[in-house]
Coordinates of C-alpha atoms in Angstrom, one line a residue:
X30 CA 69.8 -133.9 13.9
X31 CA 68.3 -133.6 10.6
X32 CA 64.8 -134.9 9.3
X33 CA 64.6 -134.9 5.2
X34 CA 61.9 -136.1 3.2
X35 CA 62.1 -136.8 -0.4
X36 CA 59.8 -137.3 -3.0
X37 CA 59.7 -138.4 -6.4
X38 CA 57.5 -136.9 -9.6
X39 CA 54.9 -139.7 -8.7
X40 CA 55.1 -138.4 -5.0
X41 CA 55.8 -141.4 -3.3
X42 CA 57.6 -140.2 -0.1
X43 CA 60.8 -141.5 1.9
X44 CA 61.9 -140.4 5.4
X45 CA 65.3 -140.1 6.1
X46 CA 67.1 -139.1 9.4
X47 CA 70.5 -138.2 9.9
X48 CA 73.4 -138.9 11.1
X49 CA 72.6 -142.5 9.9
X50 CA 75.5 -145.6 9.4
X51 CA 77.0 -146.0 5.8
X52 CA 75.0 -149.1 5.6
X53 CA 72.0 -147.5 5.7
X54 CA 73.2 -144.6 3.1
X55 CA 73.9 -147.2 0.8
X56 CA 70.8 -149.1 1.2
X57 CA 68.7 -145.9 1.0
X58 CA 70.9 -144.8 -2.6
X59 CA 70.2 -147.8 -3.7
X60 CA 66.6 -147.9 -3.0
X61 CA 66.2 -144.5 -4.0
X62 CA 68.3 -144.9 -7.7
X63 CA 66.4 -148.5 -8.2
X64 CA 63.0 -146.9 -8.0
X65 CA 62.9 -143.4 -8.8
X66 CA 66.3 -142.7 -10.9
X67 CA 67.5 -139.3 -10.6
X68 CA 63.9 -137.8 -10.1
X69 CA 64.2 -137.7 -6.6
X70 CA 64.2 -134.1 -4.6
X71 CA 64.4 -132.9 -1.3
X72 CA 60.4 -131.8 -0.6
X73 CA 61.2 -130.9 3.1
X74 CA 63.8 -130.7 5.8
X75 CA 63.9 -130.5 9.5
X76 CA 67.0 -128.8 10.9
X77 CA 68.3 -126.4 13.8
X78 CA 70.8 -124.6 10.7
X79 CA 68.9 -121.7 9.7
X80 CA 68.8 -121.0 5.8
X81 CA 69.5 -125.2 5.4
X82 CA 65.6 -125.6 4.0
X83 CA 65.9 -123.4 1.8
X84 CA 68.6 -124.2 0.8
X85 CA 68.2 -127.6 0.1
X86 CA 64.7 -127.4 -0.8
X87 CA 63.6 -129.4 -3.8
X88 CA 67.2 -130.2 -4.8
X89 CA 67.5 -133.4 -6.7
X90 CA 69.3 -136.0 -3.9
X91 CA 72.5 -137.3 -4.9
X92 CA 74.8 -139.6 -3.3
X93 CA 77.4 -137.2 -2.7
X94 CA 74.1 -135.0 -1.5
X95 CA 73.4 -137.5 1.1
X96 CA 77.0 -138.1 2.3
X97 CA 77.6 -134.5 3.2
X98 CA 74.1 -134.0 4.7
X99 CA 75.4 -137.3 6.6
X100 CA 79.3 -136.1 7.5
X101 CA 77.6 -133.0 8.7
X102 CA 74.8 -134.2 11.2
X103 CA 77.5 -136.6 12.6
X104 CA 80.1 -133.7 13.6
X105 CA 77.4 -131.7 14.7
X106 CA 76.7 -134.7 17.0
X107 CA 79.8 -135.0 18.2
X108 CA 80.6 -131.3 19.5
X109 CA 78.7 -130.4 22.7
X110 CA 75.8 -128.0 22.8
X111 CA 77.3 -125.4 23.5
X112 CA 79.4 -125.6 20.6
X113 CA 76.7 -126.5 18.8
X114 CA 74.7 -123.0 19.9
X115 CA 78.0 -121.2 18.5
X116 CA 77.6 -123.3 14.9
X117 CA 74.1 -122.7 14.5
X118 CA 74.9 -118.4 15.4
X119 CA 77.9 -118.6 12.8
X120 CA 75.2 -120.2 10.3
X121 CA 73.0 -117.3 11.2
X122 CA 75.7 -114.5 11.1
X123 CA 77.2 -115.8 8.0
X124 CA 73.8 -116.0 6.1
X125 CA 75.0 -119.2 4.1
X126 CA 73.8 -122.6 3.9
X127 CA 75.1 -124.9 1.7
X128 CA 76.7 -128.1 2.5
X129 CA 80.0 -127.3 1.6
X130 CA 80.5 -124.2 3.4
X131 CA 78.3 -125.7 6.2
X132 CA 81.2 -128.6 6.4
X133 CA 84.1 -126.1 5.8
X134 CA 82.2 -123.9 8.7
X135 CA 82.1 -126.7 11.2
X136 CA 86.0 -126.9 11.0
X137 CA 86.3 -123.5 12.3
X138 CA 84.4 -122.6 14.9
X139 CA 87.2 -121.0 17.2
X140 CA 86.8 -118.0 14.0
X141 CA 83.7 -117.4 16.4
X142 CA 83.9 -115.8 19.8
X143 CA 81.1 -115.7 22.6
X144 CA 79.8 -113.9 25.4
X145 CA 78.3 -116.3 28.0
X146 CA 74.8 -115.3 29.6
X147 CA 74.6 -112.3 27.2
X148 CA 70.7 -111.0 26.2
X149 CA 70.5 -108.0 25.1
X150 CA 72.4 -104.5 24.6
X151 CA 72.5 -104.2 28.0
X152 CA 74.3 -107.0 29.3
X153 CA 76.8 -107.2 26.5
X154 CA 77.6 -103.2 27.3
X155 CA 78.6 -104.6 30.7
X156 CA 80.4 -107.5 29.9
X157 CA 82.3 -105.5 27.2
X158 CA 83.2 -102.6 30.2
X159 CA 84.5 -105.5 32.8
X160 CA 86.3 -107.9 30.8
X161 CA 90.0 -106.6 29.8
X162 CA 90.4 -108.0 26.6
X163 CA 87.7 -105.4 25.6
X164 CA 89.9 -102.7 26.9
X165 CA 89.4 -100.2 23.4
X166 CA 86.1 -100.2 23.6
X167 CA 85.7 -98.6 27.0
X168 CA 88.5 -96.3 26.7
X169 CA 86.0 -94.4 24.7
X170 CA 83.3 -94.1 26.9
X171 CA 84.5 -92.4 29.6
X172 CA 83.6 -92.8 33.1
X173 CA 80.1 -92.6 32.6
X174 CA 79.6 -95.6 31.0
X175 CA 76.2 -96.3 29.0
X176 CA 76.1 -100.2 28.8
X177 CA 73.4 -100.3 26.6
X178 CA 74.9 -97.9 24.1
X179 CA 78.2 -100.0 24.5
X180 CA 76.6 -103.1 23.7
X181 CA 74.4 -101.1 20.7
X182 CA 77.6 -99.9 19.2
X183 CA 79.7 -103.0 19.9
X184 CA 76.4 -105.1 18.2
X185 CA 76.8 -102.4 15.2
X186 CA 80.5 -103.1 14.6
X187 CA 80.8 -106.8 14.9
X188 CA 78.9 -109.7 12.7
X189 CA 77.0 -111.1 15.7
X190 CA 73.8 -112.2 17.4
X191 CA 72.3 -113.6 20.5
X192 CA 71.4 -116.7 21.0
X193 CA 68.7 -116.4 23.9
X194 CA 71.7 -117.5 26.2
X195 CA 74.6 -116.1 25.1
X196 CA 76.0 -113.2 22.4
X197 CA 78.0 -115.0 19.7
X198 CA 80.5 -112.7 17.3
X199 CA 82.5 -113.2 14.7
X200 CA 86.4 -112.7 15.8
X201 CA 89.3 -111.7 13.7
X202 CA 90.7 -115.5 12.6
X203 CA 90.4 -115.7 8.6
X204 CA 88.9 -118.6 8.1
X205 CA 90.1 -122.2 7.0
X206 CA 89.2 -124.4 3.9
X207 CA 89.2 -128.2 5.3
X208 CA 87.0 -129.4 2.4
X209 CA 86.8 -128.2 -1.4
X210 CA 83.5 -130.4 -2.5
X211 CA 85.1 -133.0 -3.9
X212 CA 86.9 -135.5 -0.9
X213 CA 85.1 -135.5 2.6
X214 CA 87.8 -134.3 4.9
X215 CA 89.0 -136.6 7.9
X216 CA 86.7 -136.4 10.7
X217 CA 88.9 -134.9 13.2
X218 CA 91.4 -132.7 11.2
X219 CA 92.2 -129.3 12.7
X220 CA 91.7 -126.1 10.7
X221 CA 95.1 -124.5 9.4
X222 CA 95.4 -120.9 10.3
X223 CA 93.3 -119.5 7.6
X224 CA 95.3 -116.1 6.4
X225 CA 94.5 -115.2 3.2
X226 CA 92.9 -118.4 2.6
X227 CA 90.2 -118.7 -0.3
X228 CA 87.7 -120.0 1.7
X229 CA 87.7 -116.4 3.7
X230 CA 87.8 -114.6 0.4
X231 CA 84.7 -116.1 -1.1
X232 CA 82.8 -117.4 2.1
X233 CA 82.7 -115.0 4.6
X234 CA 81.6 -111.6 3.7

């Protein structure tokens, strides 16, 4: 799921791949503090999150550091691909990459809505005019419906993007804050409803 390479100020190099057992965390920490101390940083990073690089890039590695990189490539790993095309859009929409809201943002992925099989303008104008719960949007149009400027103006009004197989929007659920940087939250634990929730307020913009 995620490739990271760190390097030290005498550039010696490790390779680390997650999701990877605790075992191996802790042997790696340990390697890592026994050698290098707290010189160590994050020189490069393979990952399908858009903005995670550069995020993460040349940030000194920490345990906690490692264990969220960890706790994240493991529930991306356990969520299909689908929903794992939805969490990458949402990275991509949101325009934020740091492991905490990455962790929080993986709890609440039903905040996201998409269109499957949607490319283009086109094809979301159409699947906006035939699907009911869309029903505002085409009262609008009339009879002669332009897809394409449906799908431009519908593009222009939600956060959204499209994936190459399907279009992927941000719906009207406030978001939910499952972990507040301090206590990894349980693996499996379900997103609150997230009204007027401070993760919303200073997350998703």
């Amino acid at each position: 799921m995620f490739r990271c390479l760190i390097v030290d100020n005498d550039k010696k190099e490790i390779c680390l791949y997650f999701p990877a057992s605790e075992e191996a965390l802790e042997l790696i920490f340990n390697r890592i503090k026994r050698k290098t101390g707290s010189r160590t940083k994050i020189a490069d990073l393979e990952s399908p999150l858009e903005g995670m690089k550069e995020e993460l890039q040349w940030t000194r590695v920490t345990k906690r550091l490692l264990q969220e990189m960890n706790f994240l490539a493991q529930r991306m790993e356990e969520i299909p691909d689908q929903a794992v095309e939805v969490f990458c859009a949402a990275v991509q929409i949101t325009k934020r990459a740091d492991l905490k809201y990455l962790i929080n943002l993986s709890y609440n992925m039903d905040r996201f809505s998409f269109c499957p099989g949607i490319t283009n303008d086109e094809e979301l104008g159409k699947y906006i005019s035939e699907n009911p719960e869309f029903s505002s949007w085409r009262s609008w149009q009339g009879e002669n419906v332009d897809w394409v400027d449906m799908g431009r103006q519908f593009a222009g009004t939600h956060r959204g993007c499209f994936t190459g197989q399907n279009y992927v929007f941000r719906n009207e659920q406030a978001m939910a804050a499952v972990y507040d940087g301090k206590e990894l939250p349980d693996f499996n634990q379900k997103a609150e409803n997230g009204e007027n929730c401070i993760f919303e307020q200073r997350y998703y913009y």
